[in-house]
Structures are given as C-alpha cells and as structure tokens.
Coordinates of C-alpha atoms in Angstrom, one line a residue:
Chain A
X72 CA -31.5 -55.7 13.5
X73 CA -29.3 -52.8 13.8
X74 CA -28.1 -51.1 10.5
X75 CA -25.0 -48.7 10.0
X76 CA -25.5 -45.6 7.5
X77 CA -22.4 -45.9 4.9
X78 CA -23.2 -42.8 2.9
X79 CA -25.5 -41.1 1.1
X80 CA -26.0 -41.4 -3.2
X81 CA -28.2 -39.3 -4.8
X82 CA -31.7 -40.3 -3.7
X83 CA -30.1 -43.4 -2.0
X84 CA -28.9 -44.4 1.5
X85 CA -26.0 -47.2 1.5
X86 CA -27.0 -49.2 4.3
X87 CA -24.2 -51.8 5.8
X88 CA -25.5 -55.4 7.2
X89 CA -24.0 -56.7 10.2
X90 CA -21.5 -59.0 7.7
X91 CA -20.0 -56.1 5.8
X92 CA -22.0 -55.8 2.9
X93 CA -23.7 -52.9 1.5
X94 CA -27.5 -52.3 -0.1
X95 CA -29.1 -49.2 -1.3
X96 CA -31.8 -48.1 0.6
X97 CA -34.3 -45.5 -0.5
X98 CA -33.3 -42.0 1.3
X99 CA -37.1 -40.9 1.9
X100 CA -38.0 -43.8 4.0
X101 CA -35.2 -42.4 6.6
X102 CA -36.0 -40.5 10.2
X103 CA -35.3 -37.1 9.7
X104 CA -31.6 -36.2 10.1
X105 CA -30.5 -39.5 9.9
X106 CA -26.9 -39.0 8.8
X107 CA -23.2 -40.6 7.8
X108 CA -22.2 -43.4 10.9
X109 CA -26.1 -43.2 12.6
X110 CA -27.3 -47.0 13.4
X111 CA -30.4 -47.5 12.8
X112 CA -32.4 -50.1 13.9
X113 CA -35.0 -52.3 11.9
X114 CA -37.9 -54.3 12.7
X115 CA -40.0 -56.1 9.9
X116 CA -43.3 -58.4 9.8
X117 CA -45.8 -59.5 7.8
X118 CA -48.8 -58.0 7.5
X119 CA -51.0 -61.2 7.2
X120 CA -54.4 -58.8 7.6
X121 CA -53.2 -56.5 4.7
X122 CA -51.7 -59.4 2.4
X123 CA -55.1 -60.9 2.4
X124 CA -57.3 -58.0 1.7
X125 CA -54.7 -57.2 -1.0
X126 CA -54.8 -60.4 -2.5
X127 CA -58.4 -60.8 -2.7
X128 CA -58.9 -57.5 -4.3
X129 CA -56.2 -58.6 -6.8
X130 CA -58.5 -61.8 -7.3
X131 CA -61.3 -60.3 -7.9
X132 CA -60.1 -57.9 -10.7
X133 CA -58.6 -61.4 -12.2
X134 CA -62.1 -63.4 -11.8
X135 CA -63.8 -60.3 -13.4
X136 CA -61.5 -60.4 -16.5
X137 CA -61.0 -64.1 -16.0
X138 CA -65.1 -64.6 -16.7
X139 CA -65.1 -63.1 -20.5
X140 CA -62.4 -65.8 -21.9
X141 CA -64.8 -68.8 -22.9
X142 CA -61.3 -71.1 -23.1
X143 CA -60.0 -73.0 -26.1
X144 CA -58.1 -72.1 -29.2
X145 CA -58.5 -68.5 -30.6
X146 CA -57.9 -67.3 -33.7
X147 CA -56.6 -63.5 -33.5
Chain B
X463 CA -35.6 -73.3 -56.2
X464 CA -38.9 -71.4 -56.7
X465 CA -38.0 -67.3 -57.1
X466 CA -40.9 -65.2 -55.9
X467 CA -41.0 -61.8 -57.8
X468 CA -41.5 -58.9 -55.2
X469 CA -42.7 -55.3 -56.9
X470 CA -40.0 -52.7 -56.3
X471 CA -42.9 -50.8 -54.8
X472 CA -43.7 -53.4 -53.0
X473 CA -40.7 -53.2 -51.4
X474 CA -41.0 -49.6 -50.9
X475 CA -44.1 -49.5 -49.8
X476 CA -43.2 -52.2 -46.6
X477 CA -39.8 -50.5 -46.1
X478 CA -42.1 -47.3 -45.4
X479 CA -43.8 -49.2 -42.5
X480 CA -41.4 -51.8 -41.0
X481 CA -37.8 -52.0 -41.1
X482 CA -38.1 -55.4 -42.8
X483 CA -37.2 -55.4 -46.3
X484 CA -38.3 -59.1 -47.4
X485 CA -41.4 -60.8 -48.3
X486 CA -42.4 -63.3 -45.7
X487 CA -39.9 -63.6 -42.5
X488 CA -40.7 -62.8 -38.8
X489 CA -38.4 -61.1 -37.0
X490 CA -37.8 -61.7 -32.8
X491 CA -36.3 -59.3 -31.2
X492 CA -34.8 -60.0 -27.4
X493 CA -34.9 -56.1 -26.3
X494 CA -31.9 -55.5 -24.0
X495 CA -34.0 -54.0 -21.3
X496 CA -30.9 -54.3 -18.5
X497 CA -32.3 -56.8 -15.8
X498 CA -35.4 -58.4 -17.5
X499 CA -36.9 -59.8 -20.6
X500 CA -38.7 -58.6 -23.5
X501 CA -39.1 -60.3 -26.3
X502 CA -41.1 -58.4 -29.5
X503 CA -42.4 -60.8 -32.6
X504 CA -42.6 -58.9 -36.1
X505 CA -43.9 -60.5 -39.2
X506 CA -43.3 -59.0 -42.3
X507 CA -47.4 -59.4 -42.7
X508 CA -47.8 -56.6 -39.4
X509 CA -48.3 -59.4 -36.6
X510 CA -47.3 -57.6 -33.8
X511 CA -46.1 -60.1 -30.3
X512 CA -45.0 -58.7 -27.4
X513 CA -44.0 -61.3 -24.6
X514 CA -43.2 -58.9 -21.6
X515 CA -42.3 -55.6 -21.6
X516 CA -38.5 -55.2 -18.9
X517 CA -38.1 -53.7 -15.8
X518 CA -38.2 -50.2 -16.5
X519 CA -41.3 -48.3 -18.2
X520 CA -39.1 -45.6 -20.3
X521 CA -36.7 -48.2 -21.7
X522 CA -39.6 -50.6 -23.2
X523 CA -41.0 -47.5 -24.7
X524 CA -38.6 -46.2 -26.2
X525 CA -37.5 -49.4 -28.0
X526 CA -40.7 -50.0 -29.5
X527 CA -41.0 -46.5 -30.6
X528 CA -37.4 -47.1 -32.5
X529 CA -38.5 -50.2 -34.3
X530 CA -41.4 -48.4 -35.2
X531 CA -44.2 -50.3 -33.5
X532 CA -47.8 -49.1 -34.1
X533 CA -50.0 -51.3 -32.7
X534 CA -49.8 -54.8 -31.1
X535 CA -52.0 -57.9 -31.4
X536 CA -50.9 -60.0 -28.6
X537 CA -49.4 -58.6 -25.7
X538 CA -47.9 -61.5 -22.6
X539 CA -47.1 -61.4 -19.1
X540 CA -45.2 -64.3 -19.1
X541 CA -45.4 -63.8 -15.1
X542 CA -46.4 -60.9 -12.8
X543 CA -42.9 -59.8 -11.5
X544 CA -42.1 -56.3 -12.2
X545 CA -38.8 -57.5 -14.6
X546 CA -41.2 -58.8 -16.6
X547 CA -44.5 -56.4 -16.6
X548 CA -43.4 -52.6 -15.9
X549 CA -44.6 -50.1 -18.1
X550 CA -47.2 -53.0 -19.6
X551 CA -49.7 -50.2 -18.7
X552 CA -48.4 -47.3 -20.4
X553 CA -48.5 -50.0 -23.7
X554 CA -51.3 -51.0 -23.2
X555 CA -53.1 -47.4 -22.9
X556 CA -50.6 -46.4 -25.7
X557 CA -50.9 -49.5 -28.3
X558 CA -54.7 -51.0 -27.1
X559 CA -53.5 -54.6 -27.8
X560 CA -56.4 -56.6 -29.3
X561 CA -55.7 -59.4 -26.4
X562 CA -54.0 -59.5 -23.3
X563 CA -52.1 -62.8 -21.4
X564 CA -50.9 -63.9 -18.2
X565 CA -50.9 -67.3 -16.1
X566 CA -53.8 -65.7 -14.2
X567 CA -52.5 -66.1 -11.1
X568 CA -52.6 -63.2 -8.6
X569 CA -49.5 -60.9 -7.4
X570 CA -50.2 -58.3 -4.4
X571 CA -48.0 -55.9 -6.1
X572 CA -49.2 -52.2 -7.5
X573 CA -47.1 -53.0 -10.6
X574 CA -49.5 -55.9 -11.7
X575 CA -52.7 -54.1 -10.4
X576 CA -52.0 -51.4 -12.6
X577 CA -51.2 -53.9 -15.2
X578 CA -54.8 -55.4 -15.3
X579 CA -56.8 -51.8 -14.6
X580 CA -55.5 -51.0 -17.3
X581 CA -56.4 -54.4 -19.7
X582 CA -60.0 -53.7 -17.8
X583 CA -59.8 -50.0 -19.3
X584 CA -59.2 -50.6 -22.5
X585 CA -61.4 -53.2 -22.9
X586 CA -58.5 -55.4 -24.0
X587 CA -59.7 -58.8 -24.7
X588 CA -58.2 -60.6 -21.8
X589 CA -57.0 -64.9 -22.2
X590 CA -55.6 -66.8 -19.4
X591 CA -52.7 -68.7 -20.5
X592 CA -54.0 -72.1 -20.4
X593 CA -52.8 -74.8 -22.9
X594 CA -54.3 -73.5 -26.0
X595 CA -53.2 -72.3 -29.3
X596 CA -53.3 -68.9 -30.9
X597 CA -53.4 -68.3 -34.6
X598 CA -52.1 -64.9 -35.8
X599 CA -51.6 -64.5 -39.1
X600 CA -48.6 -66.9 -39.9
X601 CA -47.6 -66.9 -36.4
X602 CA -48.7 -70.5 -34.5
X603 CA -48.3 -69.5 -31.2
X604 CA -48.7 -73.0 -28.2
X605 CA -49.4 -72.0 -24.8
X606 CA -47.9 -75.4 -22.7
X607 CA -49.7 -76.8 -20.5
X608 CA -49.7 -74.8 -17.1
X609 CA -48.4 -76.2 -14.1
X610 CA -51.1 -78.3 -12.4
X611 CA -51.5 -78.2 -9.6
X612 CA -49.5 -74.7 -9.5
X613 CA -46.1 -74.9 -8.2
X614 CA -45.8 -73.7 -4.0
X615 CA -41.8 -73.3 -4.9
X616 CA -41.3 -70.3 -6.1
X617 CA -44.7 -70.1 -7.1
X618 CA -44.4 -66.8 -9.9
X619 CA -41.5 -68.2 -11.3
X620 CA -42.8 -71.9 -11.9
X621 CA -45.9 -70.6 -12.9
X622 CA -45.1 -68.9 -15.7
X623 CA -46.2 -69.1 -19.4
X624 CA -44.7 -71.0 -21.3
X625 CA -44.9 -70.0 -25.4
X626 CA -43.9 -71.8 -28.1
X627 CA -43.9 -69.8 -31.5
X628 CA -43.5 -72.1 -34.7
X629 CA -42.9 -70.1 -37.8
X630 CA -42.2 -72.8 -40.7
X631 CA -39.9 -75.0 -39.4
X632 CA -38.5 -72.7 -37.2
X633 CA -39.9 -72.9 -33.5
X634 CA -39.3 -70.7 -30.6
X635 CA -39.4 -70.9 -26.9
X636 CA -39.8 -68.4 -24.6
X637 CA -40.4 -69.9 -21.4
X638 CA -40.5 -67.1 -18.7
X639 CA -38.9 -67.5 -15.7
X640 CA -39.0 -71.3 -14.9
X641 CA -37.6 -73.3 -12.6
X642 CA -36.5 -76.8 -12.8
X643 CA -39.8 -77.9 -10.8
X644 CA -41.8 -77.1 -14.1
X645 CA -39.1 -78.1 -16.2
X646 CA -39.4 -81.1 -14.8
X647 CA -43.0 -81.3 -15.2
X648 CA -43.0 -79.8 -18.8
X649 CA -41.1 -82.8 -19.8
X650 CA -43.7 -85.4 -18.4
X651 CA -46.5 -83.1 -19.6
X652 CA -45.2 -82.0 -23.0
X653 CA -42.3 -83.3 -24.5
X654 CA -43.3 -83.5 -27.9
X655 CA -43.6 -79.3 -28.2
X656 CA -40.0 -78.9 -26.1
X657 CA -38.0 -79.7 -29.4
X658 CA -36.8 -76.0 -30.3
X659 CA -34.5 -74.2 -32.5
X660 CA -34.0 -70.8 -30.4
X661 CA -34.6 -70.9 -26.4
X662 CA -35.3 -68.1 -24.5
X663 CA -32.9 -69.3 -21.3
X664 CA -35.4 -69.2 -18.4
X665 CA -34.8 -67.1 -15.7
X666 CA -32.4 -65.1 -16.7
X667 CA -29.5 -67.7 -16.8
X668 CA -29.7 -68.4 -13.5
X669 CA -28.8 -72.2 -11.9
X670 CA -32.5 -72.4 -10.5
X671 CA -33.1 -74.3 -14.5
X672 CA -32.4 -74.9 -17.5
X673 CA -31.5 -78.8 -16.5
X674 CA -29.4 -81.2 -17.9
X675 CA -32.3 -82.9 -18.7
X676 CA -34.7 -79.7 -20.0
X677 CA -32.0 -78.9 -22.5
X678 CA -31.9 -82.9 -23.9
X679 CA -35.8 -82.3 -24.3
X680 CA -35.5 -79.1 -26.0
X681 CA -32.9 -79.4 -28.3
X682 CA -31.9 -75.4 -28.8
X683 CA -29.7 -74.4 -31.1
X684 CA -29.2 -71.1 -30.1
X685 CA -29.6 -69.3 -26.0
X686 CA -30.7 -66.3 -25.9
X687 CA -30.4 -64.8 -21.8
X688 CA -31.8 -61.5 -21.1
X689 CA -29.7 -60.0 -17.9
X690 CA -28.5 -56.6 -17.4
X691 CA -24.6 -56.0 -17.4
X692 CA -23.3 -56.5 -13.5
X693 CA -26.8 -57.1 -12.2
X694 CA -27.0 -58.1 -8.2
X695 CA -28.1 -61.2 -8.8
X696 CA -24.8 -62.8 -10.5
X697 CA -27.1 -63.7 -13.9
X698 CA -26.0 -65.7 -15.4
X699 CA -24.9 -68.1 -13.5
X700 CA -21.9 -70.2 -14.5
X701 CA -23.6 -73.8 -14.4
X702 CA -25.9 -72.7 -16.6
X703 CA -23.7 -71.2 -19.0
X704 CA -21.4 -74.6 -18.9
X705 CA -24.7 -76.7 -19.4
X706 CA -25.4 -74.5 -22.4
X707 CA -21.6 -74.8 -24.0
X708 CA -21.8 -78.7 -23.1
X709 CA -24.6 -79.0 -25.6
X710 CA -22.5 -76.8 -28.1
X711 CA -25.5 -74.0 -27.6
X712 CA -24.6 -70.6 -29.3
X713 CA -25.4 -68.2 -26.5
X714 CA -26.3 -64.7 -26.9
X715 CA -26.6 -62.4 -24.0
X716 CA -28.0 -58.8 -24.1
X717 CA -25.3 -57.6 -21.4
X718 CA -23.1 -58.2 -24.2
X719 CA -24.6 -58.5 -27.2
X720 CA -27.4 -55.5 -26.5
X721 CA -30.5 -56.3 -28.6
X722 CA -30.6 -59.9 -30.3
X723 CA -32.7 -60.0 -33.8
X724 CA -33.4 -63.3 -34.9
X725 CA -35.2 -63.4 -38.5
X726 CA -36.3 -66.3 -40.6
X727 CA -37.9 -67.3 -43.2
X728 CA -39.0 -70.3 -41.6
X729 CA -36.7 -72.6 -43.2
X730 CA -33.6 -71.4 -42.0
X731 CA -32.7 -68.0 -39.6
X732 CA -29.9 -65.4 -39.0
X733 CA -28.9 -63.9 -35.8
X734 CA -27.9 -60.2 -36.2
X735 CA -26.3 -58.2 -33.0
X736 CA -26.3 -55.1 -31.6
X737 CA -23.2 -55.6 -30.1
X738 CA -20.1 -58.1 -30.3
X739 CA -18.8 -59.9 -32.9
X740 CA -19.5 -63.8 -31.6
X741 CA -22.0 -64.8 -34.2
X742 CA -20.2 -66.9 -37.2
X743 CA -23.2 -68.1 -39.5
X744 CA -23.5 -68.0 -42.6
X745 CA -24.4 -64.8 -44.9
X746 CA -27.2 -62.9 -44.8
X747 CA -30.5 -63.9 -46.1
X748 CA -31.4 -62.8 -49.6
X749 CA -34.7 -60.8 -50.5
X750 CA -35.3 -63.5 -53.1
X751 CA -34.8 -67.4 -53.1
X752 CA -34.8 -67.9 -49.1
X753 CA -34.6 -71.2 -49.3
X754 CA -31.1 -71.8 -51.4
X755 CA -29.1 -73.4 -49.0
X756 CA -26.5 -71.7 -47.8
X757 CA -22.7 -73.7 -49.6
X758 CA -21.1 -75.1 -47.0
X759 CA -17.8 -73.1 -46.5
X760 CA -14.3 -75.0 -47.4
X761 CA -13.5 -76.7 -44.7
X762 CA -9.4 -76.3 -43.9
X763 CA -7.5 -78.7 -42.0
X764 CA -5.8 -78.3 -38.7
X765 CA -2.7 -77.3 -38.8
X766 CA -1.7 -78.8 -35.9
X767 CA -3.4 -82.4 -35.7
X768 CA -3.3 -82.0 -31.7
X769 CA -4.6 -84.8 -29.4
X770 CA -7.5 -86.3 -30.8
X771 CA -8.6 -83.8 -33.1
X772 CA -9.5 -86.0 -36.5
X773 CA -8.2 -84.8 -40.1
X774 CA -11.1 -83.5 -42.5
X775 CA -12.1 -87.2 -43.6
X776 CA -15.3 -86.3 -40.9
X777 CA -17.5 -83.8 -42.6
X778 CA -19.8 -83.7 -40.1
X779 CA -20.5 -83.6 -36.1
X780 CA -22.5 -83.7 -33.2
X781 CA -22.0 -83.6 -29.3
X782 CA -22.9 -86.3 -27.5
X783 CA -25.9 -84.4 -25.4
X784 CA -27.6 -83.4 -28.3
X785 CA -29.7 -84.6 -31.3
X786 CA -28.9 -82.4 -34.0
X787 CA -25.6 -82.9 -36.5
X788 CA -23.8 -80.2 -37.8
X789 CA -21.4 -79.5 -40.8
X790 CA -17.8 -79.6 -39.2
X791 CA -17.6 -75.6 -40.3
X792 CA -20.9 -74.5 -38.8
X793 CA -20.8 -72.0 -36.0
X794 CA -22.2 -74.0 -33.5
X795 CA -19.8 -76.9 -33.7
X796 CA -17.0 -75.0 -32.6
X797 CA -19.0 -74.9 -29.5
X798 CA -19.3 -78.1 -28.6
X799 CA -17.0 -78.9 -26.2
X800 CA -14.2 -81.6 -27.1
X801 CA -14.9 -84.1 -24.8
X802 CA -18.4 -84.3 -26.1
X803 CA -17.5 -84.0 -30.2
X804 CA -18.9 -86.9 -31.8
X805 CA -18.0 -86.8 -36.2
X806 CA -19.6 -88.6 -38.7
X807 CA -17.8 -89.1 -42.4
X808 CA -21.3 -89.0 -44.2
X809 CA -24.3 -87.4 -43.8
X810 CA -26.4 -90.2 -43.3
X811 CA -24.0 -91.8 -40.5
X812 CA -25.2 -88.5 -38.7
X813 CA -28.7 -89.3 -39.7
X814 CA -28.2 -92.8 -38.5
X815 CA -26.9 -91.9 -34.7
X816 CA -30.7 -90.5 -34.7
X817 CA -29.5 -86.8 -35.1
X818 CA -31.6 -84.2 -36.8
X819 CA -29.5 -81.7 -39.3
X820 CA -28.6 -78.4 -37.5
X821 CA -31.1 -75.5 -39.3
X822 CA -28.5 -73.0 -39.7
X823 CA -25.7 -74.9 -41.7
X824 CA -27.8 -77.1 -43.4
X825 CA -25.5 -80.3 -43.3

C-alpha cells in the first residue's frame, strides 16, 4: 500500500490513505529524510511466531497470580 | 424521620481527610480522563474503589491526587485495553491496593504486562473476576457472571467485568466495555442483578450495545458515558444516545459535563457536575436527615395546551420502555420522549401499570 506524507506535526507524520483521509503516524518510525509529498510504501503481517510466544508469556504471569485466588466471595 | 447527631469535630475531623462532609454516603466519581473510563468509589467510611484507571498515566494521577486519595482497597481492570488500564502500574506501585481484578484473560500488550508485574511486585492480592461478591465496608460489590464460554467477537470487549455496586437501595453498574453479545447473554444469565439506578454506558456510547433490550433489563435512571471531546471514534454514537432519551435516561457525558460525582445516601442520590448546567434534581442533600423526601416542586400548567399534552390532572408519568414512574416535575420526565409519555392521575395507578417510583423525585 502506497502512502503520501501530508506534513509533519510535532513528533507526528500526517500520513494520507489512498481515499483522502488523513492519520497521524509516529515520526520516529520514518526512513531517514523522509519528507513533505515522499510516498511511502507499506507492507504489514502478522507475526504468528511472536503473537504466540507473547501470549504464552502473558499466560503464564496470569496462571502464576491466577493460582493464589482460592475463588468464592471475599470479604475485604 | 430519625436525626442522627454528628460531633462538630466529627465533622472536622473527616473534612480533614476526605472532601465529604456527611456521615454515611458514598461518593462515585466518573473521572473525565478524555477517551476512557475511570470510575473512583469513596465512602465516607475510607473505602477506596477504583474501576480502571483512562488512557493516559499523568491524567489518572493527577485526579486522584486532587480528590485526595491515599490508599485504595480494590483496584479493577474492567478489561486489558490500554483506555482502560494505563498508568494502573504507577497506582499500583504508588497506592499498593490490598486486591487487584481483571477478567483474567490474556492481552499481548506491554500496557497489561506491566500492569500485572507490577500486581506480582507488590504482592497485591490478585482475584479473577468471576461471579462472586466482595464485601467492603458498606460497599456490596457483584461481579456478574463472566461470559461462558468467552466471547470470539470482540473478545476484550465482551469479556469484560461486569460490577454491580449496591449501596442501600442505590445500585450501580459499571459494565466495561460490552457488547450486545454479552448483553445479550447477561440477560439470560443474570437478569435479576441488571435492575439499576445509575449505568455506566458500555463502551463508551458507542452503537456496538447498550440494546433496546439491555436497557429494558436494567432500568437506569441516569447514563453516565465516558468519551473524550472529538474523539476518532465518533463516541457516542447517536443510536445510542436516542435509545437512552427513548427511555427518558438522564445522560451525562464527561466531554461535556467533565467529571460526574454521584453521592448517596443510599436512599436517594444527587448528581453534581463539573461542567454544564443539564442536571435539574432536586436540592442538595442535607448533612442531617438524608432521608426527608425531597417536596415535590409546584407543578405549573402548560401554557399552551399543544397537541396532546394533558393539563396537570396527571401527577405522575412514565415512558412506555421503562418500569419506573416519575412525578410529572422530576428531571427525568422531561426526558422522555412524547411519543413514549405515559401519565397516571394517582400514585398507585403508576404503581398499578407495574412501575417502580423513580429514586430521585420520590413520587
């Protein structure tokens, strides 16, 4: 998908979609001396490999706090 | 009416710690946070509740530092999106709640990890929010019953917690970010705890809920929606709003109203704004003698008797898509919208159509 560069806003880059409308973008993810009216060109995927790692390591810090609630009512 | 004598240094004393000046009330405060909820629970005994905590670490911060927070009992991730959960960290290192809350279901993000490393730190007592119920103090706090199986469609969202908070006859709901899937399945699960006084609108007012059908099951008097003013994601949406009205709702928004404060007493409640002039209910609570209802206000006639607008003969009404009667003065019935106004002559006519009095104008 190719991507034109609107202008610049403080630590943002207004990026326009193919149908006109605009998103801010953050400026530090840019190729250096990207500027005003370059195209840029995007390709995006999943990373299935590092969304499962992740979300197992997420699991496991919620089992290990999961494991001290015994369940039922609780009086605070 | 019983009058309960409060010690002038009592008073003193709890005006030194809490902004709240009478014996016995809970305060909830819907924090405008811009784009994102959190809601803060204050009883005048020092229960602290804080169900989520905004978007934006610096802004959650600084409002509990205004109020005046010290600590906090119970602290909820109604969900793990980062509207909901940033800066929880900071609070927790900062206030060490004595428990911790969330659905328990995972979320990939940095936000959430940092979340839970830091419950794990602290040694913060750590509760899945499974149907359950959680006494604090005076606060009765229901977790509904979790979505079961959980919910593939917009799986965060639907799987949110979903917390009732009953304080005397005033009840609470602060369902997170539901969709109508869960609504859907909270009504076949749990009807009997739907029936509220004050929702929290899910999901920001947007048209993904708050059905038809969830609002005939819960009954609110008043809306609260947190969104932020001209956020990207066009909260809230219209439907949602006209579903509210339809049901003469009184909606309060924090784009417009900035920070919502609800206090009761548990018999009957006042809404105070930060901003914006839309609340008409009556006075103020009284530091003694909570319970004296409030006099109904004189009721003038229409000047112009216009279509089908009836003469003052009808004290009270209702709208058609909801159970609760009001006086014809009340706030809220100026909301309902005319085709929907329903009026009753006598008070137990209203009672009769199987309508509950409103808790605010105490017909």
């Amino acid at each position: 998908m190719r991507l034109n560069i609107d202008r610049f806003e403080e630590s943002w880059v207004v990026l326009e979609l193919p149908d006109g409308t605009t998103f801010n973008f953050p400026r530090s993810l840019l190729p250096e001396g990207a500027k005003e009216g370059d195209v840029l060109y995007f390709e995006v995927f999943i990373d299935e490999e590092a969304t499962k790692k992740r979300r197992e390591h997420i699991q496991d810090l919620l089992d290990d706090l999961k494991s001290q609630d015994k369940g039922g009512d609780i009086e605070l | 009416m019983k009058k309960r004598f409060i010690p002038i240094f009592a008073i003193l004393l709890s005006l030194l710690f809490f902004t709240v000046a009478f014996a016995e009330t809970i305060k909830a405060y819907f924090l405008d946070v811009g784009q994102g909820d959190s809601s803060l629970i204050i009883a005048s005994t020092g229960e602290v509740v804080l169900i989520d905590s905004g978007p934006d670490e610096n802004i959650i911060l600084n409002h509990l530092k205004k109020i005046g927070i010290n600590h906090i009992d119970l602290l909820i991730a109604s969900h793990p999106h980062a509207d909901h959960i940033s800066g929880m960290d900071k609070i927790i290192d900062i206030y060490k709640p004595r428990a911790y809350m969330d659905p328990g279901v995972p979320h990939t993000t940095k936000t959430y990890e940092r979340v839970l490393q830091a419950v794990k730190r602290n040694e913060v007592k750590y509760y899945q929010a499974t149907e359950r119920r959680i006494k604090l103090g005076p606060l009765l706090i229901s977790v509904l019953p979790p979505a079961d199986p959980l919910i593939e469609e917009s799986s965060l969202n639907n799987n949110s917690a979903v917390i009732r908070l009953d304080y005397g006859d005033v009840s609470f709901l602060f369902p997170g970010d539901i969709e109508k899937e869960r609504e859907n399945q909270l009504i076949q699960v749990a009807k009997d705890k739907l029936n509220i006084d004050v929702l929290k609108v899910p999901h920001h007012g947007s048209s993904t809920g708050t059905t038809i059908a969830f609002l005939q099951a819960t009954t609110p008097d008043v809306g609260v929606i947190f969104c932020g003013k001209g956020n990207n994601y066009g909260h809230p949406h219209l439907e949602t709003l006209e579903a509210l009205q339809s049901f003469g709702i009184q909606i309060y928004r924090t784009d417009v109203n900035g920070t919502i404060l609800v206090e009761t007493d548990g018999k009957t409640y006042r809404v105070i704004l930060e901003r914006g002039e839309e609340y008409r209910g009556p006075p103020a609570l009284k530091p003694t003698g909570l319970s004296t209802p409030t006099p109904a206000p004189t009721v003038s006639p229409a000047p112009t008797p216009a279509t089908e607008e009836p003469t003052v003969t009808y004290k009270y009404i209702a709208s058609k898509r909801s159970d609760v009667f009001h006086h014809i003065s009340c706030s809220h019935a100026q909301r309902i919208k005319p085709e929907n106004k329903i009026y009753f002559s006598t008070r137990e006519e209203a009672i009769a159509s199987g309508r509950k009095p409103c808790k605010v104008c105490k017909p």
